[in-house]
Amino acid sequence: MLKKFNWKKEIQQKPIVEFGGLSINEKTILLIAGQSLAGKTITTLHFINSAIVDNKKVVFFDIDEKNVMDRPNPNLFNEMSTKNQKKYDDLLSYYQDFDEKFFFTEMKKIKPDLIAIDGLYHSFSSKYPNVTSKSKAKKIKDFLMDIRKFIREYKIGVLLTTPIGRVTKDNKTEYVMLGGEGIKYLSDVKVMIQFIESDNKDDKNSYKRIFFVDRQHQFGFHIEYGGHLIQI
């Protein structure tokens, strides 16, 4: 017997958190990619803070090469959590390790509104150092396929970050998101952070960044001392 699908219910996606012109809705994945020091972790922290201030329950997997606890002062995470200490104590679940085998069991216990995984590619690379890039990409793809089913059922939003690498083909250099095609195609919104390139060191825009959203929209920003993002 065929089961009738309630499409009206499934297409409903309430916003969970908004920051800097971007939003994460329930049942969706926002992917942020960029080079080292581009601002992936800082952007993640701003999304997390906006959600917590709005009384949303957040799980933060701080699993990139350098976690937020090891970053020097002024430390953005320390500033944000101190300013809203009660809400952070009540609403944030923080992890410095990751295991896809126990991920869903743990999330069912916590029942978060937002899951932020900063450094998914780095985590899989560290766990599977001897497997080929293709096999690693498949593991990431399989995990993301499972997470998509999970967040649709539990109405959760997800933020992922991944680094980008340079690939030269036919004498052309392109930036690609690391983690395989699955990490890109299984995400609902893709954001690429790029530096504004300038040969003039005195150019005031030379150290600013641009958010490229799904290769269609873009806006610039710079990171102030201490990690605050300012749109330009």
JSON list of C-alpha atoms in Angstrom, two decimals:
[
{"chain": "A", "resi": 1, "resn": "MET", "atom": "CA", "xyz": [0.00, 0.00, 0.00]},
{"chain": "A", "resi": 2, "resn": "LEU", "atom": "CA", "xyz": [1.29, 3.45, -0.89]},
{"chain": "A", "resi": 3, "resn": "LYS", "atom": "CA", "xyz": [1.61, 6.04, 1.86]},
{"chain": "A", "resi": 4, "resn": "LYS", "atom": "CA", "xyz": [0.36, 9.52, 1.07]},
{"chain": "A", "resi": 5, "resn": "PHE", "atom": "CA", "xyz": [3.03, 12.14, 1.77]},
{"chain": "A", "resi": 6, "resn": "ASN", "atom": "CA", "xyz": [2.06, 15.29, 3.68]},
{"chain": "A", "resi": 7, "resn": "TRP", "atom": "CA", "xyz": [4.04, 17.71, 1.54]},
{"chain": "A", "resi": 8, "resn": "LYS", "atom": "CA", "xyz": [2.55, 20.85, 3.12]},
{"chain": "A", "resi": 9, "resn": "LYS", "atom": "CA", "xyz": [3.87, 19.82, 6.51]},
{"chain": "A", "resi": 10, "resn": "GLU", "atom": "CA", "xyz": [7.30, 18.89, 5.17]},
{"chain": "A", "resi": 11, "resn": "ILE", "atom": "CA", "xyz": [7.97, 22.15, 3.34]},
{"chain": "A", "resi": 12, "resn": "GLN", "atom": "CA", "xyz": [7.30, 24.21, 6.47]},
{"chain": "A", "resi": 13, "resn": "GLN", "atom": "CA", "xyz": [10.62, 25.43, 7.84]},
{"chain": "A", "resi": 14, "resn": "LYS", "atom": "CA", "xyz": [10.62, 27.84, 10.75]},
{"chain": "A", "resi": 15, "resn": "PRO", "atom": "CA", "xyz": [13.74, 30.00, 11.20]},
{"chain": "A", "resi": 16, "resn": "ILE", "atom": "CA", "xyz": [15.92, 29.00, 14.15]},
{"chain": "A", "resi": 17, "resn": "VAL", "atom": "CA", "xyz": [18.58, 31.69, 14.08]},
{"chain": "A", "resi": 18, "resn": "GLU", "atom": "CA", "xyz": [19.60, 34.63, 11.91]},
{"chain": "A", "resi": 19, "resn": "PHE", "atom": "CA", "xyz": [22.91, 36.44, 11.76]},
{"chain": "A", "resi": 20, "resn": "GLY", "atom": "CA", "xyz": [24.62, 38.74, 9.28]},
{"chain": "A", "resi": 21, "resn": "GLY", "atom": "CA", "xyz": [22.00, 38.39, 6.58]},
{"chain": "A", "resi": 22, "resn": "LEU", "atom": "CA", "xyz": [22.03, 34.59, 6.80]},
{"chain": "A", "resi": 23, "resn": "SER", "atom": "CA", "xyz": [19.52, 32.32, 8.49]},
{"chain": "A", "resi": 24, "resn": "ILE", "atom": "CA", "xyz": [19.37, 28.70, 9.56]},
{"chain": "A", "resi": 25, "resn": "ASN", "atom": "CA", "xyz": [15.94, 27.12, 9.41]},
{"chain": "A", "resi": 26, "resn": "GLU", "atom": "CA", "xyz": [14.74, 23.91, 10.98]},
{"chain": "A", "resi": 27, "resn": "LYS", "atom": "CA", "xyz": [15.33, 20.79, 8.84]},
{"chain": "A", "resi": 28, "resn": "THR", "atom": "CA", "xyz": [18.16, 22.52, 6.94]},
{"chain": "A", "resi": 29, "resn": "ILE", "atom": "CA", "xyz": [21.96, 22.51, 6.80]},
{"chain": "A", "resi": 30, "resn": "LEU", "atom": "CA", "xyz": [24.06, 25.66, 6.38]},
{"chain": "A", "resi": 31, "resn": "LEU", "atom": "CA", "xyz": [27.61, 24.98, 5.19]},
{"chain": "A", "resi": 32, "resn": "ILE", "atom": "CA", "xyz": [30.37, 27.55, 5.70]},
{"chain": "A", "resi": 33, "resn": "ALA", "atom": "CA", "xyz": [33.64, 26.99, 3.84]},
{"chain": "A", "resi": 34, "resn": "GLY", "atom": "CA", "xyz": [36.82, 29.01, 3.76]},
{"chain": "A", "resi": 35, "resn": "GLN", "atom": "CA", "xyz": [40.58, 29.07, 4.04]},
{"chain": "A", "resi": 36, "resn": "SER", "atom": "CA", "xyz": [42.41, 29.09, 7.34]},
{"chain": "A", "resi": 37, "resn": "LEU", "atom": "CA", "xyz": [41.78, 32.37, 9.22]},
{"chain": "A", "resi": 38, "resn": "ALA", "atom": "CA", "xyz": [38.89, 33.25, 6.91]},
{"chain": "A", "resi": 39, "resn": "GLY", "atom": "CA", "xyz": [36.47, 33.46, 9.83]},
{"chain": "A", "resi": 40, "resn": "LYS", "atom": "CA", "xyz": [34.62, 30.12, 9.82]},
{"chain": "A", "resi": 41, "resn": "THR", "atom": "CA", "xyz": [34.83, 29.59, 13.59]},
{"chain": "A", "resi": 42, "resn": "ILE", "atom": "CA", "xyz": [34.06, 33.22, 14.39]},
{"chain": "A", "resi": 43, "resn": "THR", "atom": "CA", "xyz": [30.98, 33.09, 12.17]},
{"chain": "A", "resi": 44, "resn": "THR", "atom": "CA", "xyz": [29.93, 29.86, 13.90]},
{"chain": "A", "resi": 45, "resn": "LEU", "atom": "CA", "xyz": [30.29, 31.50, 17.32]},
{"chain": "A", "resi": 46, "resn": "HIS", "atom": "CA", "xyz": [28.10, 34.42, 16.26]},
{"chain": "A", "resi": 47, "resn": "PHE", "atom": "CA", "xyz": [25.36, 32.03, 15.08]},
{"chain": "A", "resi": 48, "resn": "ILE", "atom": "CA", "xyz": [25.60, 30.07, 18.33]},
{"chain": "A", "resi": 49, "resn": "ASN", "atom": "CA", "xyz": [25.43, 33.22, 20.43]},
{"chain": "A", "resi": 50, "resn": "SER", "atom": "CA", "xyz": [22.44, 34.58, 18.51]},
{"chain": "A", "resi": 51, "resn": "ALA", "atom": "CA", "xyz": [20.60, 31.30, 19.05]},
{"chain": "A", "resi": 52, "resn": "ILE", "atom": "CA", "xyz": [21.38, 31.11, 22.76]},
{"chain": "A", "resi": 53, "resn": "VAL", "atom": "CA", "xyz": [20.40, 34.73, 23.37]},
{"chain": "A", "resi": 54, "resn": "ASP", "atom": "CA", "xyz": [17.10, 33.85, 21.68]},
{"chain": "A", "resi": 55, "resn": "ASN", "atom": "CA", "xyz": [16.66, 30.97, 24.17]},
{"chain": "A", "resi": 56, "resn": "LYS", "atom": "CA", "xyz": [17.44, 28.19, 21.68]},
{"chain": "A", "resi": 57, "resn": "LYS", "atom": "CA", "xyz": [19.15, 25.00, 22.81]},
{"chain": "A", "resi": 58, "resn": "VAL", "atom": "CA", "xyz": [22.50, 24.53, 21.04]},
{"chain": "A", "resi": 59, "resn": "VAL", "atom": "CA", "xyz": [25.01, 21.70, 20.68]},
{"chain": "A", "resi": 60, "resn": "PHE", "atom": "CA", "xyz": [28.51, 22.84, 19.68]},
{"chain": "A", "resi": 61, "resn": "PHE", "atom": "CA", "xyz": [31.10, 20.36, 18.40]},
{"chain": "A", "resi": 62, "resn": "ASP", "atom": "CA", "xyz": [34.32, 22.38, 18.61]},
{"chain": "A", "resi": 63, "resn": "ILE", "atom": "CA", "xyz": [36.45, 19.90, 16.67]},
{"chain": "A", "resi": 64, "resn": "ASP", "atom": "CA", "xyz": [38.52, 21.97, 14.26]},
{"chain": "A", "resi": 65, "resn": "GLU", "atom": "CA", "xyz": [42.33, 21.94, 14.44]},
{"chain": "A", "resi": 66, "resn": "LYS", "atom": "CA", "xyz": [42.34, 24.69, 17.07]},
{"chain": "A", "resi": 67, "resn": "ASN", "atom": "CA", "xyz": [39.40, 24.78, 19.47]},
{"chain": "A", "resi": 68, "resn": "VAL", "atom": "CA", "xyz": [37.98, 28.02, 20.85]},
{"chain": "A", "resi": 69, "resn": "MET", "atom": "CA", "xyz": [39.32, 27.34, 24.35]},
{"chain": "A", "resi": 70, "resn": "ASP", "atom": "CA", "xyz": [42.91, 27.47, 23.07]},
{"chain": "A", "resi": 71, "resn": "ARG", "atom": "CA", "xyz": [42.53, 30.78, 21.29]},
{"chain": "A", "resi": 72, "resn": "PRO", "atom": "CA", "xyz": [44.27, 33.83, 22.79]},
{"chain": "A", "resi": 73, "resn": "ASN", "atom": "CA", "xyz": [42.60, 36.79, 24.46]},
{"chain": "A", "resi": 74, "resn": "PRO", "atom": "CA", "xyz": [40.50, 38.65, 23.65]},
{"chain": "A", "resi": 75, "resn": "ASN", "atom": "CA", "xyz": [38.59, 35.40, 23.27]},
{"chain": "A", "resi": 76, "resn": "LEU", "atom": "CA", "xyz": [35.21, 35.82, 21.56]},
{"chain": "A", "resi": 77, "resn": "PHE", "atom": "CA", "xyz": [33.68, 32.68, 23.06]},
{"chain": "A", "resi": 78, "resn": "ASN", "atom": "CA", "xyz": [34.77, 33.74, 26.55]},
{"chain": "A", "resi": 79, "resn": "GLU", "atom": "CA", "xyz": [33.30, 37.20, 26.03]},
{"chain": "A", "resi": 80, "resn": "MET", "atom": "CA", "xyz": [29.97, 35.91, 24.72]},
{"chain": "A", "resi": 81, "resn": "SER", "atom": "CA", "xyz": [29.55, 33.19, 27.34]},
{"chain": "A", "resi": 82, "resn": "THR", "atom": "CA", "xyz": [30.46, 35.56, 30.19]},
{"chain": "A", "resi": 83, "resn": "LYS", "atom": "CA", "xyz": [27.99, 38.18, 29.02]},
{"chain": "A", "resi": 84, "resn": "ASN", "atom": "CA", "xyz": [25.12, 35.65, 28.99]},
{"chain": "A", "resi": 85, "resn": "GLN", "atom": "CA", "xyz": [26.47, 33.11, 31.47]},
{"chain": "A", "resi": 86, "resn": "LYS", "atom": "CA", "xyz": [23.10, 31.83, 32.74]},
{"chain": "A", "resi": 87, "resn": "LYS", "atom": "CA", "xyz": [21.80, 31.16, 29.23]},
{"chain": "A", "resi": 88, "resn": "TYR", "atom": "CA", "xyz": [25.05, 29.49, 28.16]},
{"chain": "A", "resi": 89, "resn": "ASP", "atom": "CA", "xyz": [24.98, 27.28, 31.26]},
{"chain": "A", "resi": 90, "resn": "ASP", "atom": "CA", "xyz": [21.39, 26.24, 30.57]},
{"chain": "A", "resi": 91, "resn": "LEU", "atom": "CA", "xyz": [21.31, 26.04, 26.78]},
{"chain": "A", "resi": 92, "resn": "LEU", "atom": "CA", "xyz": [24.77, 25.08, 25.47]},
{"chain": "A", "resi": 93, "resn": "SER", "atom": "CA", "xyz": [26.16, 21.53, 25.27]},
{"chain": "A", "resi": 94, "resn": "TYR", "atom": "CA", "xyz": [29.84, 21.72, 24.33]},
{"chain": "A", "resi": 95, "resn": "TYR", "atom": "CA", "xyz": [32.04, 18.93, 22.94]},
{"chain": "A", "resi": 96, "resn": "GLN", "atom": "CA", "xyz": [35.68, 18.76, 21.86]},
{"chain": "A", "resi": 97, "resn": "ASP", "atom": "CA", "xyz": [35.41, 15.30, 20.32]},
{"chain": "A", "resi": 98, "resn": "PHE", "atom": "CA", "xyz": [33.13, 13.70, 17.79]},
{"chain": "A", "resi": 99, "resn": "ASP", "atom": "CA", "xyz": [32.02, 10.17, 16.96]},
{"chain": "A", "resi": 100, "resn": "GLU", "atom": "CA", "xyz": [29.35, 9.61, 14.34]},
{"chain": "A", "resi": 101, "resn": "LYS", "atom": "CA", "xyz": [28.48, 6.25, 15.93]},
{"chain": "A", "resi": 102, "resn": "PHE", "atom": "CA", "xyz": [27.16, 7.90, 19.10]},
{"chain": "A", "resi": 103, "resn": "PHE", "atom": "CA", "xyz": [26.06, 11.19, 17.59]},
{"chain": "A", "resi": 104, "resn": "PHE", "atom": "CA", "xyz": [22.36, 10.47, 17.08]},
{"chain": "A", "resi": 105, "resn": "THR", "atom": "CA", "xyz": [21.87, 8.76, 20.44]},
{"chain": "A", "resi": 106, "resn": "GLU", "atom": "CA", "xyz": [23.35, 11.80, 22.17]},
{"chain": "A", "resi": 107, "resn": "MET", "atom": "CA", "xyz": [21.30, 14.28, 20.15]},
{"chain": "A", "resi": 108, "resn": "LYS", "atom": "CA", "xyz": [18.07, 12.44, 20.95]},
{"chain": "A", "resi": 109, "resn": "LYS", "atom": "CA", "xyz": [18.84, 12.93, 24.65]},
{"chain": "A", "resi": 110, "resn": "ILE", "atom": "CA", "xyz": [19.63, 16.63, 24.33]},
{"chain": "A", "resi": 111, "resn": "LYS", "atom": "CA", "xyz": [16.95, 17.57, 21.77]},
{"chain": "A", "resi": 112, "resn": "PRO", "atom": "CA", "xyz": [18.66, 20.75, 20.52]},
{"chain": "A", "resi": 113, "resn": "ASP", "atom": "CA", "xyz": [17.30, 23.43, 18.23]},
{"chain": "A", "resi": 114, "resn": "LEU", "atom": "CA", "xyz": [20.69, 23.97, 16.56]},
{"chain": "A", "resi": 115, "resn": "ILE", "atom": "CA", "xyz": [23.70, 21.71, 16.03]},
{"chain": "A", "resi": 116, "resn": "ALA", "atom": "CA", "xyz": [26.98, 23.41, 15.09]},
{"chain": "A", "resi": 117, "resn": "ILE", "atom": "CA", "xyz": [29.85, 21.20, 13.91]},
{"chain": "A", "resi": 118, "resn": "ASP", "atom": "CA", "xyz": [32.97, 23.31, 13.42]},
{"chain": "A", "resi": 119, "resn": "GLY", "atom": "CA", "xyz": [35.54, 21.12, 11.66]},
{"chain": "A", "resi": 120, "resn": "LEU", "atom": "CA", "xyz": [33.66, 18.10, 10.32]},
{"chain": "A", "resi": 121, "resn": "TYR", "atom": "CA", "xyz": [36.29, 17.37, 7.65]},
{"chain": "A", "resi": 122, "resn": "HIS", "atom": "CA", "xyz": [39.14, 17.66, 10.15]},
{"chain": "A", "resi": 123, "resn": "SER", "atom": "CA", "xyz": [37.38, 15.23, 12.49]},
{"chain": "A", "resi": 124, "resn": "PHE", "atom": "CA", "xyz": [36.95, 12.56, 9.81]},
{"chain": "A", "resi": 125, "resn": "SER", "atom": "CA", "xyz": [40.52, 13.10, 8.58]},
{"chain": "A", "resi": 126, "resn": "SER", "atom": "CA", "xyz": [41.88, 12.57, 12.09]},
{"chain": "A", "resi": 127, "resn": "LYS", "atom": "CA", "xyz": [39.75, 9.51, 12.72]},
{"chain": "A", "resi": 128, "resn": "TYR", "atom": "CA", "xyz": [40.48, 7.85, 9.36]},
{"chain": "A", "resi": 129, "resn": "PRO", "atom": "CA", "xyz": [44.06, 8.90, 8.50]},
{"chain": "A", "resi": 130, "resn": "ASN", "atom": "CA", "xyz": [44.84, 5.83, 6.39]},
{"chain": "A", "resi": 131, "resn": "VAL", "atom": "CA", "xyz": [41.79, 5.72, 4.13]},
{"chain": "A", "resi": 132, "resn": "THR", "atom": "CA", "xyz": [41.70, 7.25, 0.67]},
{"chain": "A", "resi": 133, "resn": "SER", "atom": "CA", "xyz": [40.13, 10.64, 0.04]},
{"chain": "A", "resi": 134, "resn": "LYS", "atom": "CA", "xyz": [37.33, 8.91, -1.87]},
{"chain": "A", "resi": 135, "resn": "SER", "atom": "CA", "xyz": [36.55, 6.57, 1.04]},
{"chain": "A", "resi": 136, "resn": "LYS", "atom": "CA", "xyz": [36.69, 9.45, 3.49]},
{"chain": "A", "resi": 137, "resn": "ALA", "atom": "CA", "xyz": [34.31, 11.48, 1.34]},
{"chain": "A", "resi": 138, "resn": "LYS", "atom": "CA", "xyz": [31.88, 8.54, 1.27]},
{"chain": "A", "resi": 139, "resn": "LYS", "atom": "CA", "xyz": [31.93, 8.30, 5.07]},
{"chain": "A", "resi": 140, "resn": "ILE", "atom": "CA", "xyz": [31.13, 12.00, 5.31]},
{"chain": "A", "resi": 141, "resn": "LYS", "atom": "CA", "xyz": [28.38, 11.66, 2.71]},
{"chain": "A", "resi": 142, "resn": "ASP", "atom": "CA", "xyz": [26.80, 8.69, 4.52]},
{"chain": "A", "resi": 143, "resn": "PHE", "atom": "CA", "xyz": [26.83, 10.61, 7.81]},
{"chain": "A", "resi": 144, "resn": "LEU", "atom": "CA", "xyz": [25.23, 13.67, 6.22]},
{"chain": "A", "resi": 145, "resn": "MET", "atom": "CA", "xyz": [22.52, 11.57, 4.59]},
{"chain": "A", "resi": 146, "resn": "ASP", "atom": "CA", "xyz": [21.68, 10.20, 8.04]},
{"chain": "A", "resi": 147, "resn": "ILE", "atom": "CA", "xyz": [21.77, 13.64, 9.62]},
{"chain": "A", "resi": 148, "resn": "ARG", "atom": "CA", "xyz": [19.37, 15.00, 7.00]},
{"chain": "A", "resi": 149, "resn": "LYS", "atom": "CA", "xyz": [16.81, 12.34, 7.90]},
{"chain": "A", "resi": 150, "resn": "PHE", "atom": "CA", "xyz": [17.37, 13.05, 11.59]},
{"chain": "A", "resi": 151, "resn": "ILE", "atom": "CA", "xyz": [16.90, 16.82, 11.45]},
{"chain": "A", "resi": 152, "resn": "ARG", "atom": "CA", "xyz": [13.76, 16.49, 9.34]},
{"chain": "A", "resi": 153, "resn": "GLU", "atom": "CA", "xyz": [12.23, 14.24, 11.96]},
{"chain": "A", "resi": 154, "resn": "TYR", "atom": "CA", "xyz": [13.27, 16.36, 14.94]},
{"chain": "A", "resi": 155, "resn": "LYS", "atom": "CA", "xyz": [13.06, 19.81, 13.28]},
{"chain": "A", "resi": 156, "resn": "ILE", "atom": "CA", "xyz": [16.66, 20.79, 13.99]},
{"chain": "A", "resi": 157, "resn": "GLY", "atom": "CA", "xyz": [18.93, 23.21, 12.14]},
{"chain": "A", "resi": 158, "resn": "VAL", "atom": "CA", "xyz": [22.58, 22.39, 11.44]},
{"chain": "A", "resi": 159, "resn": "LEU", "atom": "CA", "xyz": [25.66, 24.52, 10.80]},
{"chain": "A", "resi": 160, "resn": "LEU", "atom": "CA", "xyz": [28.77, 22.85, 9.34]},
{"chain": "A", "resi": 161, "resn": "THR", "atom": "CA", "xyz": [32.19, 24.25, 8.52]},
{"chain": "A", "resi": 162, "resn": "THR", "atom": "CA", "xyz": [34.82, 22.84, 6.20]},
{"chain": "A", "resi": 163, "resn": "PRO", "atom": "CA", "xyz": [38.11, 24.15, 4.81]},
{"chain": "A", "resi": 164, "resn": "ILE", "atom": "CA", "xyz": [38.67, 24.87, 1.15]},
{"chain": "A", "resi": 165, "resn": "GLY", "atom": "CA", "xyz": [41.64, 23.80, -0.96]},
{"chain": "A", "resi": 166, "resn": "ARG", "atom": "CA", "xyz": [43.10, 24.94, -4.24]},
{"chain": "A", "resi": 167, "resn": "VAL", "atom": "CA", "xyz": [42.85, 22.68, -7.26]},
{"chain": "A", "resi": 168, "resn": "THR", "atom": "CA", "xyz": [44.61, 23.47, -10.53]},
{"chain": "A", "resi": 169, "resn": "LYS", "atom": "CA", "xyz": [43.06, 22.07, -13.69]},
{"chain": "A", "resi": 170, "resn": "ASP", "atom": "CA", "xyz": [43.77, 23.15, -17.27]},
{"chain": "A", "resi": 171, "resn": "ASN", "atom": "CA", "xyz": [46.02, 25.91, -15.92]},
{"chain": "A", "resi": 172, "resn": "LYS", "atom": "CA", "xyz": [43.13, 27.30, -13.90]},
{"chain": "A", "resi": 173, "resn": "THR", "atom": "CA", "xyz": [43.09, 27.43, -10.12]},
{"chain": "A", "resi": 174, "resn": "GLU", "atom": "CA", "xyz": [39.79, 26.81, -8.38]},
{"chain": "A", "resi": 175, "resn": "TYR", "atom": "CA", "xyz": [38.75, 26.72, -4.75]},
{"chain": "A", "resi": 176, "resn": "VAL", "atom": "CA", "xyz": [36.95, 23.54, -3.71]},
{"chain": "A", "resi": 177, "resn": "MET", "atom": "CA", "xyz": [35.26, 22.55, -0.47]},
{"chain": "A", "resi": 178, "resn": "LEU", "atom": "CA", "xyz": [37.09, 19.68, 1.21]},
{"chain": "A", "resi": 179, "resn": "GLY", "atom": "CA", "xyz": [35.06, 16.64, 2.16]},
{"chain": "A", "resi": 180, "resn": "GLY", "atom": "CA", "xyz": [33.81, 15.47, -1.20]},
{"chain": "A", "resi": 181, "resn": "GLU", "atom": "CA", "xyz": [30.81, 16.39, -3.31]},
{"chain": "A", "resi": 182, "resn": "GLY", "atom": "CA", "xyz": [28.42, 15.05, -0.68]},
{"chain": "A", "resi": 183, "resn": "ILE", "atom": "CA", "xyz": [29.22, 17.77, 1.85]},
{"chain": "A", "resi": 184, "resn": "LYS", "atom": "CA", "xyz": [28.28, 20.36, -0.77]},
{"chain": "A", "resi": 185, "resn": "TYR", "atom": "CA", "xyz": [25.21, 18.79, -2.33]},
{"chain": "A", "resi": 186, "resn": "LEU", "atom": "CA", "xyz": [23.67, 17.61, 0.94]},
{"chain": "A", "resi": 187, "resn": "SER", "atom": "CA", "xyz": [23.80, 21.14, 2.38]},
{"chain": "A", "resi": 188, "resn": "ASP", "atom": "CA", "xyz": [20.87, 23.46, 1.73]},
{"chain": "A", "resi": 189, "resn": "VAL", "atom": "CA", "xyz": [22.82, 26.72, 1.76]},
{"chain": "A", "resi": 190, "resn": "LYS", "atom": "CA", "xyz": [26.51, 27.01, 0.88]},
{"chain": "A", "resi": 191, "resn": "VAL", "atom": "CA", "xyz": [28.58, 30.00, 2.00]},
{"chain": "A", "resi": 192, "resn": "MET", "atom": "CA", "xyz": [32.13, 30.51, 0.76]},
{"chain": "A", "resi": 193, "resn": "ILE", "atom": "CA", "xyz": [34.26, 33.00, 2.70]},
{"chain": "A", "resi": 194, "resn": "GLN", "atom": "CA", "xyz": [36.97, 34.62, 0.59]},
{"chain": "A", "resi": 195, "resn": "PHE", "atom": "CA", "xyz": [39.46, 37.37, 1.28]},
{"chain": "A", "resi": 196, "resn": "ILE", "atom": "CA", "xyz": [39.25, 40.52, -0.82]},
{"chain": "A", "resi": 197, "resn": "GLU", "atom": "CA", "xyz": [42.35, 40.28, -2.96]},
{"chain": "A", "resi": 198, "resn": "SER", "atom": "CA", "xyz": [44.43, 43.40, -3.43]},
{"chain": "A", "resi": 199, "resn": "ASP", "atom": "CA", "xyz": [48.01, 44.00, -4.55]},
{"chain": "A", "resi": 200, "resn": "ASN", "atom": "CA", "xyz": [48.03, 47.27, -2.67]},
{"chain": "A", "resi": 201, "resn": "LYS", "atom": "CA", "xyz": [48.98, 46.68, 0.96]},
{"chain": "A", "resi": 202, "resn": "ASP", "atom": "CA", "xyz": [47.65, 50.12, 1.86]},
{"chain": "A", "resi": 203, "resn": "ASP", "atom": "CA", "xyz": [44.21, 49.28, 0.47]},
{"chain": "A", "resi": 204, "resn": "LYS", "atom": "CA", "xyz": [41.79, 49.51, 3.40]},
{"chain": "A", "resi": 205, "resn": "ASN", "atom": "CA", "xyz": [39.80, 46.58, 1.97]},
{"chain": "A", "resi": 206, "resn": "SER", "atom": "CA", "xyz": [42.78, 44.22, 1.60]},
{"chain": "A", "resi": 207, "resn": "TYR", "atom": "CA", "xyz": [42.04, 42.32, 4.81]},
{"chain": "A", "resi": 208, "resn": "LYS", "atom": "CA", "xyz": [38.28, 42.19, 4.51]},
{"chain": "A", "resi": 209, "resn": "ARG", "atom": "CA", "xyz": [36.24, 39.14, 3.54]},
{"chain": "A", "resi": 210, "resn": "ILE", "atom": "CA", "xyz": [33.26, 38.40, 1.33]},
{"chain": "A", "resi": 211, "resn": "PHE", "atom": "CA", "xyz": [30.45, 35.95, 2.00]},
{"chain": "A", "resi": 212, "resn": "PHE", "atom": "CA", "xyz": [29.49, 34.26, -1.28]},
{"chain": "A", "resi": 213, "resn": "VAL", "atom": "CA", "xyz": [26.08, 32.68, -0.69]},
{"chain": "A", "resi": 214, "resn": "ASP", "atom": "CA", "xyz": [25.27, 29.89, -3.15]},
{"chain": "A", "resi": 215, "resn": "ARG", "atom": "CA", "xyz": [27.38, 31.76, -5.74]},
{"chain": "A", "resi": 216, "resn": "GLN", "atom": "CA", "xyz": [24.46, 34.15, -6.22]},
{"chain": "A", "resi": 217, "resn": "HIS", "atom": "CA", "xyz": [24.56, 36.69, -3.41]},
{"chain": "A", "resi": 218, "resn": "GLN", "atom": "CA", "xyz": [27.51, 38.31, -1.73]},
{"chain": "A", "resi": 219, "resn": "PHE", "atom": "CA", "xyz": [28.29, 40.83, 0.96]},
{"chain": "A", "resi": 220, "resn": "GLY", "atom": "CA", "xyz": [31.49, 42.00, 2.59]},
{"chain": "A", "resi": 221, "resn": "PHE", "atom": "CA", "xyz": [32.55, 42.15, 6.22]},
{"chain": "A", "resi": 222, "resn": "HIS", "atom": "CA", "xyz": [35.61, 42.58, 8.34]},
{"chain": "A", "resi": 223, "resn": "ILE", "atom": "CA", "xyz": [36.57, 41.03, 11.66]},
{"chain": "A", "resi": 224, "resn": "GLU", "atom": "CA", "xyz": [37.27, 43.53, 14.42]},
{"chain": "A", "resi": 225, "resn": "TYR", "atom": "CA", "xyz": [39.84, 42.97, 17.15]},
{"chain": "A", "resi": 226, "resn": "GLY", "atom": "CA", "xyz": [38.30, 40.38, 19.43]},
{"chain": "A", "resi": 227, "resn": "GLY", "atom": "CA", "xyz": [36.34, 38.61, 16.72]},
{"chain": "A", "resi": 228, "resn": "HIS", "atom": "CA", "xyz": [33.27, 40.76, 16.10]},
{"chain": "A", "resi": 229, "resn": "LEU", "atom": "CA", "xyz": [31.95, 40.65, 12.53]},
{"chain": "A", "resi": 230, "resn": "ILE", "atom": "CA", "xyz": [31.05, 44.00, 11.00]},
{"chain": "A", "resi": 231, "resn": "GLN", "atom": "CA", "xyz": [29.20, 44.08, 7.68]},
{"chain": "A", "resi": 232, "resn": "ILE", "atom": "CA", "xyz": [30.53, 46.59, 5.14]}
]
